PDB file of C-alpha atoms and ligand atoms in Angstrom:
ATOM      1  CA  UNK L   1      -0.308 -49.615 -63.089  1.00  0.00           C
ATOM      2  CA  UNK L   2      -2.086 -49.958 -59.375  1.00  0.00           C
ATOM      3  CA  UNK L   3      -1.655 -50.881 -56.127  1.00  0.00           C
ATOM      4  CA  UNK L   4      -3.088 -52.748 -53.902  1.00  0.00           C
ATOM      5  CA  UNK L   5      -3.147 -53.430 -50.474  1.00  0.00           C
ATOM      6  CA  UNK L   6      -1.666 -56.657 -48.206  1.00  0.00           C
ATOM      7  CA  UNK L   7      -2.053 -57.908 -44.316  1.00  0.00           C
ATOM      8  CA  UNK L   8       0.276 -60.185 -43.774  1.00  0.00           C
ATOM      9  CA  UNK L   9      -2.012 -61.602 -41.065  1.00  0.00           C
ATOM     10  CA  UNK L  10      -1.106 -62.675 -37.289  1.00  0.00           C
ATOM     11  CA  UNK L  11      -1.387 -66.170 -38.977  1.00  0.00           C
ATOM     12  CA  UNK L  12       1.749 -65.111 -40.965  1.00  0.00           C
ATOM     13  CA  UNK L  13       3.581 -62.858 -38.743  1.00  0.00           C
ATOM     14  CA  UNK L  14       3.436 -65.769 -35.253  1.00  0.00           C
ATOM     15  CA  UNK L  15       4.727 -68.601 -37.379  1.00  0.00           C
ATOM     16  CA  UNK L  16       7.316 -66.421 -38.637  1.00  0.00           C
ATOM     17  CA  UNK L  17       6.457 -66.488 -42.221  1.00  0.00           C
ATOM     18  CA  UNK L  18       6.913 -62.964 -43.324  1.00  0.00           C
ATOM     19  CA  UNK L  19      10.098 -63.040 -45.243  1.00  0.00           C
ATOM     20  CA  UNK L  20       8.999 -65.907 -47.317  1.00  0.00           C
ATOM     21  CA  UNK L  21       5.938 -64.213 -48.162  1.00  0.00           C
ATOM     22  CA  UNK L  22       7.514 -60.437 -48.804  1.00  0.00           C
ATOM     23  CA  UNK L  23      10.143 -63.071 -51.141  1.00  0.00           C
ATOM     24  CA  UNK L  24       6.630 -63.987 -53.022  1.00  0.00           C
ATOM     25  CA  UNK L  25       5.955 -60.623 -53.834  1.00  0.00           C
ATOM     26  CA  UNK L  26       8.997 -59.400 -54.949  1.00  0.00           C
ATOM     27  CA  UNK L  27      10.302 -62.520 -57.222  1.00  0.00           C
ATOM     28  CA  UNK L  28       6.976 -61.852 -58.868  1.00  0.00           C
ATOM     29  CA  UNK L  29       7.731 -58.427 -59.935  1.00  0.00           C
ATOM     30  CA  UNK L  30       5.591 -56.350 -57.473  1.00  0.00           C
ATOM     31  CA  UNK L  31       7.194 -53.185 -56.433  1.00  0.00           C
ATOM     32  CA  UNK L  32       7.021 -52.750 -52.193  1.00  0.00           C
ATOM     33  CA  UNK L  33       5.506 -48.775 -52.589  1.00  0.00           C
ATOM     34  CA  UNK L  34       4.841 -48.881 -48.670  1.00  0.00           C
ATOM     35  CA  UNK L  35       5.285 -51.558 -45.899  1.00  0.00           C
ATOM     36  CA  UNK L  36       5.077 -51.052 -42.011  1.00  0.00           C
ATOM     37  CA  UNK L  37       3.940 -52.825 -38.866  1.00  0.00           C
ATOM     38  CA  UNK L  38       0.974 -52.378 -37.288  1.00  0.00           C
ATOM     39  CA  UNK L  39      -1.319 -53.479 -34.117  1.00  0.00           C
ATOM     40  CA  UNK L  40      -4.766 -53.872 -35.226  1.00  0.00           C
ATOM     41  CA  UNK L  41      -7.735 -52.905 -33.282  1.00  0.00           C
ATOM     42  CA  UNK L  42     -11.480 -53.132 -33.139  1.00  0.00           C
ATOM     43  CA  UNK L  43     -12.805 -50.280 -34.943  1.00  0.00           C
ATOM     44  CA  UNK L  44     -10.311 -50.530 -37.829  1.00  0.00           C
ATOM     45  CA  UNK L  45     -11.385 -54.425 -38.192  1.00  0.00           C
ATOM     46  CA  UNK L  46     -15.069 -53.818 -37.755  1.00  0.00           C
ATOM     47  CA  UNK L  47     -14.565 -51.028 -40.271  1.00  0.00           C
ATOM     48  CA  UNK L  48     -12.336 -53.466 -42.387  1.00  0.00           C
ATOM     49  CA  UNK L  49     -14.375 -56.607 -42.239  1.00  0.00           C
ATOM     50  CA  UNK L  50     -17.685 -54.810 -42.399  1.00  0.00           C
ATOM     51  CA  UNK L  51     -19.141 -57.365 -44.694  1.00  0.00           C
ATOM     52  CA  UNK L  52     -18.570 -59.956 -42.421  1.00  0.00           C
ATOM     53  CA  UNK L  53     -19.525 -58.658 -38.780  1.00  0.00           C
ATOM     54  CA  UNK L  54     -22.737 -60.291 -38.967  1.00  0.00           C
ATOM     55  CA  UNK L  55     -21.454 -63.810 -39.045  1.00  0.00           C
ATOM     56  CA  UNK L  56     -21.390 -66.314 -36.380  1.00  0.00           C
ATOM     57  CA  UNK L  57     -17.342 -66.463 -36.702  1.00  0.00           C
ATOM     58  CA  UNK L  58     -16.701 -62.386 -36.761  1.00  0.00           C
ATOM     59  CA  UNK L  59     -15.619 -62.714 -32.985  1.00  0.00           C
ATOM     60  CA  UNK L  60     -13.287 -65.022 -33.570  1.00  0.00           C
ATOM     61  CA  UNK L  61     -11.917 -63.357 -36.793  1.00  0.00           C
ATOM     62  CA  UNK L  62     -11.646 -59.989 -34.778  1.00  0.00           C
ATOM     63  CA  UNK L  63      -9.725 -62.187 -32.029  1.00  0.00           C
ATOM     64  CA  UNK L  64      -7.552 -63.606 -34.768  1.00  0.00           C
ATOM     65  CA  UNK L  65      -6.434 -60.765 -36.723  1.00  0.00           C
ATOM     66  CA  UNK L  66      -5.510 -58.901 -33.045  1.00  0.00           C
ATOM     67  CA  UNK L  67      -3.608 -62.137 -31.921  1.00  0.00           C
ATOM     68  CA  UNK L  68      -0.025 -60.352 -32.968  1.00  0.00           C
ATOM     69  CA  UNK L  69       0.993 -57.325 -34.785  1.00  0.00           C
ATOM     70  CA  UNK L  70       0.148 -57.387 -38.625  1.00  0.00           C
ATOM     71  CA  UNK L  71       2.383 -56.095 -41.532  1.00  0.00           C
ATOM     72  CA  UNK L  72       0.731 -54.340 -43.681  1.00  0.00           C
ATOM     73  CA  UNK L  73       1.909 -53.539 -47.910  1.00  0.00           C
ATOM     74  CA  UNK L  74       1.030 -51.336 -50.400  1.00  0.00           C
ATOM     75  CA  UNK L  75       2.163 -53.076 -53.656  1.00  0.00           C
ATOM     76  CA  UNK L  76       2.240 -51.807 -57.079  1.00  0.00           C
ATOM     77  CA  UNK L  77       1.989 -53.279 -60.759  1.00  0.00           C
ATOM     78  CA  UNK L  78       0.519 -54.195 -63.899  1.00  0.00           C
ATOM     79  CA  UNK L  79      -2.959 -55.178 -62.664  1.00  0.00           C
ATOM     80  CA  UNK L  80      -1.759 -55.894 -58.784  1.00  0.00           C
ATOM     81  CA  UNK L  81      -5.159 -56.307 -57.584  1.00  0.00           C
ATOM     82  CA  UNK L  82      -5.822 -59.659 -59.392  1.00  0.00           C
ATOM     83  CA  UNK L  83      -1.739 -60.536 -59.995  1.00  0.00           C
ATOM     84  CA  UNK L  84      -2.145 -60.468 -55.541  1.00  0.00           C
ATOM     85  CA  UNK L  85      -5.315 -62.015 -55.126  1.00  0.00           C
ATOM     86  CA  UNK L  86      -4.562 -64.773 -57.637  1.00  0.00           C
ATOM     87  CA  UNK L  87      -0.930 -65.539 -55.725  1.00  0.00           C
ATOM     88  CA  UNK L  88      -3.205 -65.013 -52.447  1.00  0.00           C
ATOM     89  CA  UNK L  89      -5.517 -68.113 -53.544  1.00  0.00           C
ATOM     90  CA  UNK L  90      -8.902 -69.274 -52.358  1.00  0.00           C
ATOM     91  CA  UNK L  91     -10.151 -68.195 -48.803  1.00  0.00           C
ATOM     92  CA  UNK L  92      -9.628 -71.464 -47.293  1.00  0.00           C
ATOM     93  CA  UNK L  93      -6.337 -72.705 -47.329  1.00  0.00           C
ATOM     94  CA  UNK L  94      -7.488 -75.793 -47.575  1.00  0.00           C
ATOM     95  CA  UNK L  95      -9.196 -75.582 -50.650  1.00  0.00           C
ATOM     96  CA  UNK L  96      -6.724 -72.944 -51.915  1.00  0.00           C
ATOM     97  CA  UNK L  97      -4.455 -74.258 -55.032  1.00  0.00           C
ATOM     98  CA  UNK L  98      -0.781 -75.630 -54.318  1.00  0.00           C
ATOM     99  CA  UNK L  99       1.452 -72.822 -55.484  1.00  0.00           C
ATOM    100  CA  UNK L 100      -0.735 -69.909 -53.755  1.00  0.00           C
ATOM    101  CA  UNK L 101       0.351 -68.853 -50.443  1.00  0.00           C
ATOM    102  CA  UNK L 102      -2.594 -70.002 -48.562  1.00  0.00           C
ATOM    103  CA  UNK L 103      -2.182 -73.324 -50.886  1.00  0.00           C
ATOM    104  CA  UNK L 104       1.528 -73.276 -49.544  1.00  0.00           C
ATOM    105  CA  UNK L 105       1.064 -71.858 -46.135  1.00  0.00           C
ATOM    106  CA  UNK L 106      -2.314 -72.394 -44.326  1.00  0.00           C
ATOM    107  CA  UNK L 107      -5.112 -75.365 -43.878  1.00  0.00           C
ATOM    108  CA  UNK L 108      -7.783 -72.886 -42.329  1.00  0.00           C
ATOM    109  CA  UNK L 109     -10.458 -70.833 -43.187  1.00  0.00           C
ATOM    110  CA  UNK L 110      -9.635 -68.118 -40.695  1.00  0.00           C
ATOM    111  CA  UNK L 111      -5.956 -68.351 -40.055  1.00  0.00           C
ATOM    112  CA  UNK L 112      -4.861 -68.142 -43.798  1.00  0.00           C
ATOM    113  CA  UNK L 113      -1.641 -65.548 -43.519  1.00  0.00           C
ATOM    114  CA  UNK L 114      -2.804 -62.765 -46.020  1.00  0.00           C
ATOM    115  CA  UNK L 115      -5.322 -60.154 -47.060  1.00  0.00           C
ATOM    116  CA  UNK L 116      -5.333 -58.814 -50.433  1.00  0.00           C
ATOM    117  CA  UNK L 117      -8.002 -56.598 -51.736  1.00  0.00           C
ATOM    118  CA  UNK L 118     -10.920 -57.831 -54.095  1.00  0.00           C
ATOM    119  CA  UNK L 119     -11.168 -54.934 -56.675  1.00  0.00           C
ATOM    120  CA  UNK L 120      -9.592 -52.140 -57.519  1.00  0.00           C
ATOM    121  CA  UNK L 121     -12.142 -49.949 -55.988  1.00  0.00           C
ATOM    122  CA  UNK L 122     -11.556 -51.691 -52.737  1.00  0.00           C
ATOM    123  CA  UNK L 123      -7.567 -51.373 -52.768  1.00  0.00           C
ATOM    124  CA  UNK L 124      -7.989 -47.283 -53.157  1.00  0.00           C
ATOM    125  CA  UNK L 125     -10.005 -47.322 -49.819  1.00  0.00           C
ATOM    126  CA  UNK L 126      -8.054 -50.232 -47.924  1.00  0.00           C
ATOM    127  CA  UNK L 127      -4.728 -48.293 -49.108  1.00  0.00           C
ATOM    128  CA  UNK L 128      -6.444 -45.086 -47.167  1.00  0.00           C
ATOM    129  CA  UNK L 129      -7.708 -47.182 -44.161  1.00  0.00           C
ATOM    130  CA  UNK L 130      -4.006 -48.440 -43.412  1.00  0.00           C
ATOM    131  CA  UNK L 131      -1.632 -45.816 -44.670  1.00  0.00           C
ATOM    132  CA  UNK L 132      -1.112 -42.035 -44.901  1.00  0.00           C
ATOM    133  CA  UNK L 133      -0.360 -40.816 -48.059  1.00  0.00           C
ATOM    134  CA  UNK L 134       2.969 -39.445 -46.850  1.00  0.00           C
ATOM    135  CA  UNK L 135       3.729 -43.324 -45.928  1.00  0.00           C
ATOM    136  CA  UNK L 136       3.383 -44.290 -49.449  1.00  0.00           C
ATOM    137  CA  UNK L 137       6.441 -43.720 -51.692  1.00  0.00           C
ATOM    138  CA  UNK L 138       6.212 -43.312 -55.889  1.00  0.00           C
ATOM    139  CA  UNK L 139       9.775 -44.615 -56.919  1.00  0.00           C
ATOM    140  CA  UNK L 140      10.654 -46.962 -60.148  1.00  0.00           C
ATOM    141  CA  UNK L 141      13.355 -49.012 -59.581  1.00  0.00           C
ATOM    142  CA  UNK L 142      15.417 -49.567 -62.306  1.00  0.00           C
ATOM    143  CA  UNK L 143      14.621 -53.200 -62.679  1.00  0.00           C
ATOM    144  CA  UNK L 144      11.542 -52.126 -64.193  1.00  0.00           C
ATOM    145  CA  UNK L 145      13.005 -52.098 -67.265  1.00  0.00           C
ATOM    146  CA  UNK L 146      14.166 -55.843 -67.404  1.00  0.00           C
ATOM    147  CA  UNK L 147      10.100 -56.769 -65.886  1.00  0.00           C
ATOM    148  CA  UNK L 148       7.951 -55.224 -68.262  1.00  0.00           C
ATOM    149  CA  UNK L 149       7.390 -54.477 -71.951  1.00  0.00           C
ATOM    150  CA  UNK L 150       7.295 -50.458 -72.275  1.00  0.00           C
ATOM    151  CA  UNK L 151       3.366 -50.932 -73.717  1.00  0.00           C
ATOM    152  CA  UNK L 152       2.720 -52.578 -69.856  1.00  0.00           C
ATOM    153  CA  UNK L 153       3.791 -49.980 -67.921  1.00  0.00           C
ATOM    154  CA  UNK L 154       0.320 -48.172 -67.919  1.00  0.00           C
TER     155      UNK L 154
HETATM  156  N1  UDP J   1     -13.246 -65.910 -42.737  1.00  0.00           N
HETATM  157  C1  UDP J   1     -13.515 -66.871 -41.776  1.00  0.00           C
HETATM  158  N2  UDP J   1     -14.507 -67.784 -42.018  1.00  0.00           N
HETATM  159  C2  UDP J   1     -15.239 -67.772 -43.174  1.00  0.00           C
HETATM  160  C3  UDP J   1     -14.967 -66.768 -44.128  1.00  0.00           C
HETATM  161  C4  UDP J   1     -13.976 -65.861 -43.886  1.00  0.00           C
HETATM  162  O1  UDP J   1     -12.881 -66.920 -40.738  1.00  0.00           O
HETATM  163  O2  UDP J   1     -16.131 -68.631 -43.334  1.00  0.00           O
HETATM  164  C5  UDP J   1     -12.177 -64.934 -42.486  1.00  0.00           C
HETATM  165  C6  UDP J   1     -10.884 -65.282 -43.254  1.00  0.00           C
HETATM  166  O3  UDP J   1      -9.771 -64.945 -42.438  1.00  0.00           O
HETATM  167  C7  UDP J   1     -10.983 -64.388 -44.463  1.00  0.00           C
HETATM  168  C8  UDP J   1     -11.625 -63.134 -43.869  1.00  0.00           C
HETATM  169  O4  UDP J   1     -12.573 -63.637 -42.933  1.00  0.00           O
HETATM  170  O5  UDP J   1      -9.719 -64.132 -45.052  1.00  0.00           O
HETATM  171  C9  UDP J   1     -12.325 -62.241 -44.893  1.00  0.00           C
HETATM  172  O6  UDP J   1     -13.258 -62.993 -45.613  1.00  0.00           O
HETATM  173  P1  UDP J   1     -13.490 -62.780 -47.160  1.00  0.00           P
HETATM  174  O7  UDP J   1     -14.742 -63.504 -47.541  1.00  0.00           O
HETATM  175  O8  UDP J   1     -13.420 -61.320 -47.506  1.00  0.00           O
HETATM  176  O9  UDP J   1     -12.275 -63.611 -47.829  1.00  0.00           O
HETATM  177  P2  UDP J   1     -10.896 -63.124 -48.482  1.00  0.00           P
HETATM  178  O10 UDP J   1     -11.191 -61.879 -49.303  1.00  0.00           O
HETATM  179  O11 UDP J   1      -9.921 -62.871 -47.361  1.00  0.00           O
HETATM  180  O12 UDP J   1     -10.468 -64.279 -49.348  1.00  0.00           O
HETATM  181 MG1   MG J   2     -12.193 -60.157 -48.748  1.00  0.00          MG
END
């Protein structure tokens, strides 16, 4: 089992969007271990995006992911990292499958409502660059049971 981290972007968040997205999450089997709201700045982003300052559109990302207050989740599963970024879909919404909630939700490259982490790696230091451990809670609830075969809960 792992978790992994989500933004539900200002994209998400301005158009009102969050419920339907948290929904996602949950119908899928994902367990909510942490979720709070948060106003992004700078030095968080530049820290965030820090394989990305360099290009021509990293102004306008920074300006985009300040626009509103973000939600941020730490969610936890079976292989979460990929089960999120495969719901999450391609980059651009446009070019993101039907079904995915960028596919579902956004037709831009930039404003495309979530951020999932990439790896595993990357989800234990985006978990630590959004949350305190004391704001991320180990609980099972009992639903479990009904959502995975024993042998998957590893
Ligand atoms: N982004 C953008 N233009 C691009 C590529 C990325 O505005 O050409 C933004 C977009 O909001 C994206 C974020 O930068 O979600 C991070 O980019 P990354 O390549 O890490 O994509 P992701 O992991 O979010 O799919
Ligand atoms: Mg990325």
């Amino acid at each position: 089992m792992e978790t992994t981290l989500v933004i539900l972007k200002p994209s998400a968040v301005l158009h009102g969007y969050v419920g339907q997205i948290v929904q996602r999450f949950q119908q899928k089997g994902l367990v909510i271990r942490g979720m709070k709201m948060m106003q992004l700045g700078e030095p968080i982003l530049r820290e965030h995006y820090a394989h990305l300052t360099d290009r021509p559109f990293f102004p306008d990302l920074l300006k985009s992911m300040m626009a509103s207050p973000v939600i941020v989740m730490a969610l936890w599963g079976n292989d979460a990292v990929n089960v999120v970024r495969m719901m999450t879909g391609a980059t651009n919404g446009r070019k993101a499958q039907p079904g995915t909630i960028r596919g579902d939700f956004s037709v831009s490259g930039q404003e495309n409502i979530v951020h999932a982490s990439d790896s595993a790696d990357n989800a234990e230091i985006e978990l630590k660059r959004f949350f305190s451990p004391d704001e991320i809670f180990d609980y099972q609830p009992s639903w479990l049971k009904y959502t995975y075969e024993p042998a998957e809960m590893k």
